[in-house]
Coordinates of C-alpha atoms in Angstrom, one line a residue:
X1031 CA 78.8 9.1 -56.0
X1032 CA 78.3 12.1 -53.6
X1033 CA 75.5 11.6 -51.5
X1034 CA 72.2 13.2 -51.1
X1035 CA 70.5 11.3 -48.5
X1036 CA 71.7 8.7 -45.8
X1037 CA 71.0 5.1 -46.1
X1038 CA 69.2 2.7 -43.2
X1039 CA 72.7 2.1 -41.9
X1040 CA 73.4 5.5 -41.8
X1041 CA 70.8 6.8 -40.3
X1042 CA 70.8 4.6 -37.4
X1043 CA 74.3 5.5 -36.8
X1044 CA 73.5 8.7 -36.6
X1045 CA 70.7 8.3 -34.5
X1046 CA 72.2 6.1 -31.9
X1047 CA 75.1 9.1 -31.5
X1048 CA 72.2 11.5 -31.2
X1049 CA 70.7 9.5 -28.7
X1050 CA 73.6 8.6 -26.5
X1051 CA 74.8 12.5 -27.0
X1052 CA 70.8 13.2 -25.3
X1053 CA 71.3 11.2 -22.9
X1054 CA 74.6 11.2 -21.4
X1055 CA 75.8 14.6 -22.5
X1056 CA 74.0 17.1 -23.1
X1057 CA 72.4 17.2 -19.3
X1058 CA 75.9 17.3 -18.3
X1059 CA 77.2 19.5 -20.4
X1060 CA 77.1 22.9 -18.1
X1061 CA 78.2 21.4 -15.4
X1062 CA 81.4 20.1 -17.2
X1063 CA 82.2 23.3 -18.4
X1064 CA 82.2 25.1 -15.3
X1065 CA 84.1 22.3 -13.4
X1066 CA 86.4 21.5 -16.1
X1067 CA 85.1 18.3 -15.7
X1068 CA 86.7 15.8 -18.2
X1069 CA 83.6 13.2 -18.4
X1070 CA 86.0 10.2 -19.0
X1071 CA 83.8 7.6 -17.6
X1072 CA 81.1 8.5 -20.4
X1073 CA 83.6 8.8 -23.4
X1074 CA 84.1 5.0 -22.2
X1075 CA 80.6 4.3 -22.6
X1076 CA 80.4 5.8 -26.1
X1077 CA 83.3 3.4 -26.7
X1078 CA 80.8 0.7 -26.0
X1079 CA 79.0 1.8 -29.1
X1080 CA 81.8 1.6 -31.0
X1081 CA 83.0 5.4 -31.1
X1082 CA 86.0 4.8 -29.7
X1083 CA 87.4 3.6 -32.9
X1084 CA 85.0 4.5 -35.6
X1085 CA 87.0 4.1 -38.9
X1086 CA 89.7 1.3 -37.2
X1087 CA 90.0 -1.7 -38.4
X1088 CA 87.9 -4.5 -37.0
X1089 CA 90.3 -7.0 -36.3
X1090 CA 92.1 -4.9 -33.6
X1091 CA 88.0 -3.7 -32.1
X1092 CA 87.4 -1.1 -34.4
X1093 CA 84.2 -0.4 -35.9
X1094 CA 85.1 -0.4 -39.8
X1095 CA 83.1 2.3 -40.9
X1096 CA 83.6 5.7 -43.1
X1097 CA 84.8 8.5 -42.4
X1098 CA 81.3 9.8 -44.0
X1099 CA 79.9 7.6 -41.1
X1100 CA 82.3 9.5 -38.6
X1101 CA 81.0 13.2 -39.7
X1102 CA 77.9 12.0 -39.1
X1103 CA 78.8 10.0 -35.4
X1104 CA 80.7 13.1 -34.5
X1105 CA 78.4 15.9 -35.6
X1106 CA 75.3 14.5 -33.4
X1107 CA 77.7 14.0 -30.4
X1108 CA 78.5 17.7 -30.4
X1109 CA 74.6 18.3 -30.4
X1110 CA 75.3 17.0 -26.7
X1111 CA 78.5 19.2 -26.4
X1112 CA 81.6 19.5 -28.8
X1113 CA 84.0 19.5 -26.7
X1114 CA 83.6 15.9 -25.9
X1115 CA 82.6 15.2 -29.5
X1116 CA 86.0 17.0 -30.4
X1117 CA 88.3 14.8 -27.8
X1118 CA 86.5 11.5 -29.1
X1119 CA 87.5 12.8 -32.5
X1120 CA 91.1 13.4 -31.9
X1121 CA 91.5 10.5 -30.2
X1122 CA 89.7 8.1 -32.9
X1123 CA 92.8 10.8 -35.3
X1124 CA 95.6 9.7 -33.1
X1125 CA 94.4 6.2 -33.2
X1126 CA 94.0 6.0 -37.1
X1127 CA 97.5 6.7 -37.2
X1128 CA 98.6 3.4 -35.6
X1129 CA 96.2 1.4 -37.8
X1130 CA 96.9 3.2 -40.4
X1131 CA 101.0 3.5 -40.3
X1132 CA 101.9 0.8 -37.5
X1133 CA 103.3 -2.5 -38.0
X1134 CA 101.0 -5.8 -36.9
X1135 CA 102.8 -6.2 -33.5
X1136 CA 101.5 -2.4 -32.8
X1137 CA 97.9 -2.2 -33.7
X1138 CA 97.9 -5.2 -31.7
X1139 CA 99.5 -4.1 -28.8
X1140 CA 97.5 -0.6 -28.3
X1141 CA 94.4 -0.4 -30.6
X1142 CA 92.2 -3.0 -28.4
X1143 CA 92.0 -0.7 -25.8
X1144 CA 92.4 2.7 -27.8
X1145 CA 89.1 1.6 -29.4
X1146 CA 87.5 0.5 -26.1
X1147 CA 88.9 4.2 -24.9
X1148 CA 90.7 2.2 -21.7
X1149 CA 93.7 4.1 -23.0
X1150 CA 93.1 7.4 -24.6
X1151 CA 95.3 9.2 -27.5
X1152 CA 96.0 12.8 -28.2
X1153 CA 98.0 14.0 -31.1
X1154 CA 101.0 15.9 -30.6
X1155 CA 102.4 18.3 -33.6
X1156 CA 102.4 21.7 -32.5
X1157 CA 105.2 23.3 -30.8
X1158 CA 104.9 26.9 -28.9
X1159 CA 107.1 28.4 -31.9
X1160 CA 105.8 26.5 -34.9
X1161 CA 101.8 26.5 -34.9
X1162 CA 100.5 26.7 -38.3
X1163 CA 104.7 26.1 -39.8
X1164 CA 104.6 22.7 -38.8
X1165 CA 107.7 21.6 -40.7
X1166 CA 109.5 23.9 -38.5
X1167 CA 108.8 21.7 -35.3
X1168 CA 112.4 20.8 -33.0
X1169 CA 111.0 18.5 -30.8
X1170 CA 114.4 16.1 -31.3
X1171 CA 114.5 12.3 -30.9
X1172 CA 118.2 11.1 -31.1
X1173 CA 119.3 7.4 -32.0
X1174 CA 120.8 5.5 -29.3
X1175 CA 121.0 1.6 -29.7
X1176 CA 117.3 0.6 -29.2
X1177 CA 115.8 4.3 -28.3
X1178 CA 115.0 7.5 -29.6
X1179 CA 116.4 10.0 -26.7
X1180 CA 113.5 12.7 -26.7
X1181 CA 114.3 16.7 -26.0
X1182 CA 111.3 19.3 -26.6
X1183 CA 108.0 20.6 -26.0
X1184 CA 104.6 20.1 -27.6
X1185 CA 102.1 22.5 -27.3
X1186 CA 98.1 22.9 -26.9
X1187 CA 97.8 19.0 -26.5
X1188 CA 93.6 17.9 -25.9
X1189 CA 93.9 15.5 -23.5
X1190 CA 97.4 15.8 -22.4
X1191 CA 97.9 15.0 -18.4
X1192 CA 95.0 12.6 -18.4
X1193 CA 96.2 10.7 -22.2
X1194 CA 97.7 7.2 -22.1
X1195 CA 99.4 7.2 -25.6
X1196 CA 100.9 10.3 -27.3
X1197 CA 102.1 10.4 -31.2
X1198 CA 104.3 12.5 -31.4
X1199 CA 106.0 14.1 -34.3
X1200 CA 110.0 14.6 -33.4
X1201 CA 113.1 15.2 -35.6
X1202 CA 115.1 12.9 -36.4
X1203 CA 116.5 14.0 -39.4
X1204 CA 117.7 17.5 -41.5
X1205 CA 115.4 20.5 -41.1
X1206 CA 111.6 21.4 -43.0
X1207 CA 109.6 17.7 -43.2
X1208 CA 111.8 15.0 -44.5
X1209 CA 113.3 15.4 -41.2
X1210 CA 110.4 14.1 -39.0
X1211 CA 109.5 11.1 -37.8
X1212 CA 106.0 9.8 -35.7
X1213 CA 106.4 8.0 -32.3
X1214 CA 104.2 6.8 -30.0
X1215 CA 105.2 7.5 -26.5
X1216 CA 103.1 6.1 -23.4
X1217 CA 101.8 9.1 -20.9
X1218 CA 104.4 7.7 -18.3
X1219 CA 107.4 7.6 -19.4
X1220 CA 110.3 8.9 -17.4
X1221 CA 110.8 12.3 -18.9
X1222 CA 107.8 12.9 -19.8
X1223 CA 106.2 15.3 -17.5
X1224 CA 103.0 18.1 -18.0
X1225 CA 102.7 21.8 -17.9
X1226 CA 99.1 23.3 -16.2
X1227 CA 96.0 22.9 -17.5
X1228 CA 95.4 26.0 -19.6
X1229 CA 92.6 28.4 -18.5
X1230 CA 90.9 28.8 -22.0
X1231 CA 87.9 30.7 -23.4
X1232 CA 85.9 27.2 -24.1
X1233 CA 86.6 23.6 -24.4
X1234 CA 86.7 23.2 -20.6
X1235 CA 85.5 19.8 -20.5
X1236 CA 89.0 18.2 -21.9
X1237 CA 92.6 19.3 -20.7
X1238 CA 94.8 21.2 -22.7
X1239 CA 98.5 21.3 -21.6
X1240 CA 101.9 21.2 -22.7
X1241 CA 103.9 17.7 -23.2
X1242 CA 107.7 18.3 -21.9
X1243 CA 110.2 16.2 -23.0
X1244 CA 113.5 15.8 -21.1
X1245 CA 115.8 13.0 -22.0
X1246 CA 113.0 10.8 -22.3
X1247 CA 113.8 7.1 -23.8
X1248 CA 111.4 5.6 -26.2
X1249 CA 111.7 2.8 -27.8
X1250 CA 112.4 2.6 -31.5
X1251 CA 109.9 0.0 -32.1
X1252 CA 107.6 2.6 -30.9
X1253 CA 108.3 4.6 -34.4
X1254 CA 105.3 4.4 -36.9
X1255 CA 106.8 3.4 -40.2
X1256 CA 110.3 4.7 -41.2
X1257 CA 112.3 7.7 -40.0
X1258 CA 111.1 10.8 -42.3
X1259 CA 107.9 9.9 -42.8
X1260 CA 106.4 12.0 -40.1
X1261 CA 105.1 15.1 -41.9
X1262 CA 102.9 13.0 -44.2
X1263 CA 101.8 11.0 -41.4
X1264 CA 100.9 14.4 -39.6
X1265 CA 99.0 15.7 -42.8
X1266 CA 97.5 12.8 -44.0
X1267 CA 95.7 12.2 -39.7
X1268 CA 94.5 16.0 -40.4
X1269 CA 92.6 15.4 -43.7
X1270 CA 90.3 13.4 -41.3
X1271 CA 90.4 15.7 -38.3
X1272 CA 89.5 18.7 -40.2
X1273 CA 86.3 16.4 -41.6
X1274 CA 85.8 15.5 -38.3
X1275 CA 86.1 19.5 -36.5
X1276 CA 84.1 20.4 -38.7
X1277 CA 81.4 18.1 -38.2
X1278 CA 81.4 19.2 -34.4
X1279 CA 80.9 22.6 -35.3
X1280 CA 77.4 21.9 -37.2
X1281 CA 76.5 19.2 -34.1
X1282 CA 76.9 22.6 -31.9
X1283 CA 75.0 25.0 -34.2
X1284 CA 72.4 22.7 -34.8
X1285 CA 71.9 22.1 -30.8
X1286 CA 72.0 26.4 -30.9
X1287 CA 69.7 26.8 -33.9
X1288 CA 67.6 24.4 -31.9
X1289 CA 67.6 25.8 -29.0
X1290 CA 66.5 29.4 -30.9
X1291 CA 63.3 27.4 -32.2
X1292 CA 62.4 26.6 -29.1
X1293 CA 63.4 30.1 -27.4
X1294 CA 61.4 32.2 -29.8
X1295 CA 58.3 30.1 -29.8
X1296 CA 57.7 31.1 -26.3
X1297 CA 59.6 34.4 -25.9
X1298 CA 57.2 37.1 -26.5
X1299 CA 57.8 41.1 -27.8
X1300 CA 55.5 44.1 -28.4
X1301 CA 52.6 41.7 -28.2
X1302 CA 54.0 39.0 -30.5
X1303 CA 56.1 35.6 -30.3
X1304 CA 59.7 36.1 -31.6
X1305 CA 58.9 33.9 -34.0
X1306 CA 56.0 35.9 -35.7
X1307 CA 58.1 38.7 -36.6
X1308 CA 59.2 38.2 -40.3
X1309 CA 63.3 39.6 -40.1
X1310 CA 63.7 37.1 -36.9
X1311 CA 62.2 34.4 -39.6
X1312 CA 64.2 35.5 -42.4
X1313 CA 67.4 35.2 -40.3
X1314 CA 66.1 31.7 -39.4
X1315 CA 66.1 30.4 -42.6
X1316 CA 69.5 32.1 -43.0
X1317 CA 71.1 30.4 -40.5
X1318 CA 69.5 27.2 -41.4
X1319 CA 70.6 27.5 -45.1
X1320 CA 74.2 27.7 -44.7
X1321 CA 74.1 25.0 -41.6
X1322 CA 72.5 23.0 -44.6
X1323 CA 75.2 24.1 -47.0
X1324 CA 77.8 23.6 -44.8
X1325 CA 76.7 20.0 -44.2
X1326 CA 77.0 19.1 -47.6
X1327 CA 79.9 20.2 -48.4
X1328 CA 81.5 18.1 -44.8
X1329 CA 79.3 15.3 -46.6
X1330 CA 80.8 15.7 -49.9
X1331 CA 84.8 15.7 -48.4
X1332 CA 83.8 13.2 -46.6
X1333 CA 83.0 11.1 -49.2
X1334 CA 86.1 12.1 -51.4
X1335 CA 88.6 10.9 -48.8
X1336 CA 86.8 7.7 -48.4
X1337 CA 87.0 7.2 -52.1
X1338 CA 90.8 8.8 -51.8
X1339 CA 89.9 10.9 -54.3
X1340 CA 93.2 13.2 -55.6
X1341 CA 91.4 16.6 -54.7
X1342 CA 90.3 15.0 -51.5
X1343 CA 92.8 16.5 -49.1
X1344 CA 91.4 20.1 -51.0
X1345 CA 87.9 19.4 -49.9
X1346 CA 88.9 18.6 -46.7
X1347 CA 90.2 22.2 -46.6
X1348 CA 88.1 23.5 -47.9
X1349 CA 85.0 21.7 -46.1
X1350 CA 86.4 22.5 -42.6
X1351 CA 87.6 26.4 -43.5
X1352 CA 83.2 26.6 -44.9
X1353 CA 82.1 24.0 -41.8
X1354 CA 83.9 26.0 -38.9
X1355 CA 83.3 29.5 -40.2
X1356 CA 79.5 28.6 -40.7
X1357 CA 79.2 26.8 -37.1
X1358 CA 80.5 29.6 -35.5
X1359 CA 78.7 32.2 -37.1
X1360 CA 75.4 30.5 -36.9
X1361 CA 76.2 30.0 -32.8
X1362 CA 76.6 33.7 -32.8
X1363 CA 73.4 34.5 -34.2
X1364 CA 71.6 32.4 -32.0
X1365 CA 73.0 34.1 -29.3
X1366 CA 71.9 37.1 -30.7
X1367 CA 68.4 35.8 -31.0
X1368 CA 68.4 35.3 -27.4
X1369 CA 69.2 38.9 -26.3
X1370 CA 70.4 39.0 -23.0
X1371 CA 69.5 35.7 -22.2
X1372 CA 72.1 34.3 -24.6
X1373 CA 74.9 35.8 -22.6
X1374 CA 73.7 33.7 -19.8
X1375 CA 75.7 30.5 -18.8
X1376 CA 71.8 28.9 -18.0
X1377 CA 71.0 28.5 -21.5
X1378 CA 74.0 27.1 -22.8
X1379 CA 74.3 29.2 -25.9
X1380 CA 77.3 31.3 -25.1
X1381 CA 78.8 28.0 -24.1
X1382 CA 78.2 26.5 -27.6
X1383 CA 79.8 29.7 -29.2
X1384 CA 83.0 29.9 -26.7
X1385 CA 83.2 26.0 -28.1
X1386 CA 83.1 26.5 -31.3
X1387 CA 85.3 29.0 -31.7
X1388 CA 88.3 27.3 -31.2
X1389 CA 87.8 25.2 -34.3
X1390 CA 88.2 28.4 -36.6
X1391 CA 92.0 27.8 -35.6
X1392 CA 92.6 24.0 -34.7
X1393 CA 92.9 21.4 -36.9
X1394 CA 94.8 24.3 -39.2
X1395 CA 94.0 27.8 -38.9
X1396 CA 91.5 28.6 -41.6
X1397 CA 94.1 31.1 -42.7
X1398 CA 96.3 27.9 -43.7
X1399 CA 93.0 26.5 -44.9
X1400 CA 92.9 28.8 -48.1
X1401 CA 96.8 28.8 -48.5
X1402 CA 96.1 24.8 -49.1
X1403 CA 93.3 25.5 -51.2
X1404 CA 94.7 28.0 -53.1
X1405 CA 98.2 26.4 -53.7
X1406 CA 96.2 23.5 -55.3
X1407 CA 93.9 25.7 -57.8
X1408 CA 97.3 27.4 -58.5
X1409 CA 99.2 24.1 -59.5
X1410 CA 96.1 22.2 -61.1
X1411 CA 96.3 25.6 -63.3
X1412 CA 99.5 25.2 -64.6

């Protein structure tokens, strides 16, 4: 059944997220951004609660939960800051893939210290010339004897330079996805080498850098699964991440809408609070309203993947095209609500929107976002 309202599990959950996020994070949060600070000692300590490998198994360390309970984990860690909210997300993504697709000997051998974040994951798909045309990808792995001889470039990587474990999607195979394989290849493998840390509008608190390739041998029992099943690997991890982006981008416009509350309480115009005039209320409830909606609807795709629901992969479209538009635009208007005060690094709401903006276009631009949505209206139609 969808759900309405949390249980006791799930609202402690929830609140010990919040509460680490208050604590750890959010006073930090500034400072990271302008230092490009990636806070790895604190994502370590979240991992002590458990968030370093929320929906892994619990024979390997993992926490066993939903991914219902991960929207809500991740969306109160962004009210701290979503950047780190969105690394801890893509790494518990890149992690779910090896419990998910890798043999015994392999959860074994890396998801112990995935989930304790001693080793830290990124996900490697896109390519500088395929971004949202994924299947095009021609980062190559060749056979030879008992390794995969790797040639290529991944681009945009979170985390890349400071990661420990990479899965990667190569080529092993024919052109468009039946050709592509997953491997995992460790962070130091000859061959393997890092292009600069990319000067970006926001999300300066994690790394983002390209993953070079050159001759690099990886084992073949680093493969997850069999040769050509790469792509669905790849698109089955993003059902989750866009659940999970999503849920970062209403933990930052909460913190924002927030911070608007508290802003026009004591901000004072032509003799009155902010608060007191009726269009600055009726833009409140506005931006509350879709936050509300928006959370629902993360709630509800949640929910369906759990369940593995066939229109599940649709909602998760659909709920991270709605979540990430609504984040952002709710950011925007706080920022507004501020005046010039907003455009201010001090108050941390021009930080929130420079965040969330990315996640209109990771995970899957929301461009591609309808083109899944409408493909599947289109066939369910027929």
């Amino acid at each position: 059944m969808t759900q309405f309202a949390l249980n006791d599990d799930q609202i402690a959950v929830r609140d010990m997220a919040r509460e680490f996020a208050a604590e750890k994070i959010a006073p930090h949060a500034l400072r990271w951004d302008e230092d490009k600070h990636f806070p790895v000692d604190v994502m370590r300590e979240a991992a002590q609660l458990g968030i370093g490998g929320v929906y892994i198994r619990d024979d390997v360390g993992g926490s066993a939960l939903t991914r219902f309970d991960a929207a809500l984990i991740f969306e109160a860690l962004a009210t701290g800051c979503p950047t780190v909210s969105a690394f801890i997300s893509i790494h518990n993504m890149a992690s779910w893939m090896i419990d998910a697709y890798g043999s015994d000997a392999q959860r074994h051998k890396w998801l112990p210290k995935l989930c304790s974040m001693e080793l830290l994951a990124s996900y490697c798909l896109t390519e500088p010339g395929s971004g949202s045309d994924a299947a095009a990808l021609r980062t190559r792995a060749v056979r030879d004897g008992e390794h995969y001889v790797l040639n290529g470039q991944k681009q945009f990587i979170s985390g890349a330079g400071k990661g420990d474990l990479y899965v990667v999607m190569v080529r092993t195979g024919q052109d468009g996805p039946g050709g592509i394989s997953t491997l995992v290849v460790e962070g130091d493998t000859p061959g393997v080498s890092y292009g600069i840390n990319e000067r970006k509008m926001g999300w300066n608190a994690q790394p983002t850098r390209a993953v070079i390739f050159e001759n690099a041998r990886v084992l073949v029992a680093n493969r997850l699964g069999e040769e050509g099943i790469g792509f669905k690997i790849a698109m089955a991890g993003l059902d989750g991440g866009r659940i999970n982006i999503a849920a970062c981008s209403l933990g930052g416009a909460q913190a924002a809408l927030d911070k608007s509350l508290a802003y026009m309480k004591e901000r004072k115009a032509f003799g009155k609070r902010l608060d007191e005039f009726q269009a600055l209320q009726f833009r409140l409830a506005d931006m509350a309203t879709e936050l509300e909606a928006a959370r629902t609807f993360v709630w509800r795709a949640a929910a369906a993947l759990d369940r593995k629901d066939a229109d599940a992969t649709m909602l998760c479209a659909m709920a991270k095209r709605f979540g990430t538009d609504v984040g952002f635009e709710v950011a925007n208007q706080a920022l507004q609500l501020h005046g010039g005060y907003g455009y201010l690094s001090e108050y941390g709401i021009e930080k929130i929107v420079r965040d969330l903006r990315v996640h209109q276009i990771l995970e899957g631009t929301n461009e591609i976002m309808r083109l899944i949505v409408s493909r599947k209206l289109i066939e369910g139609a027929r």
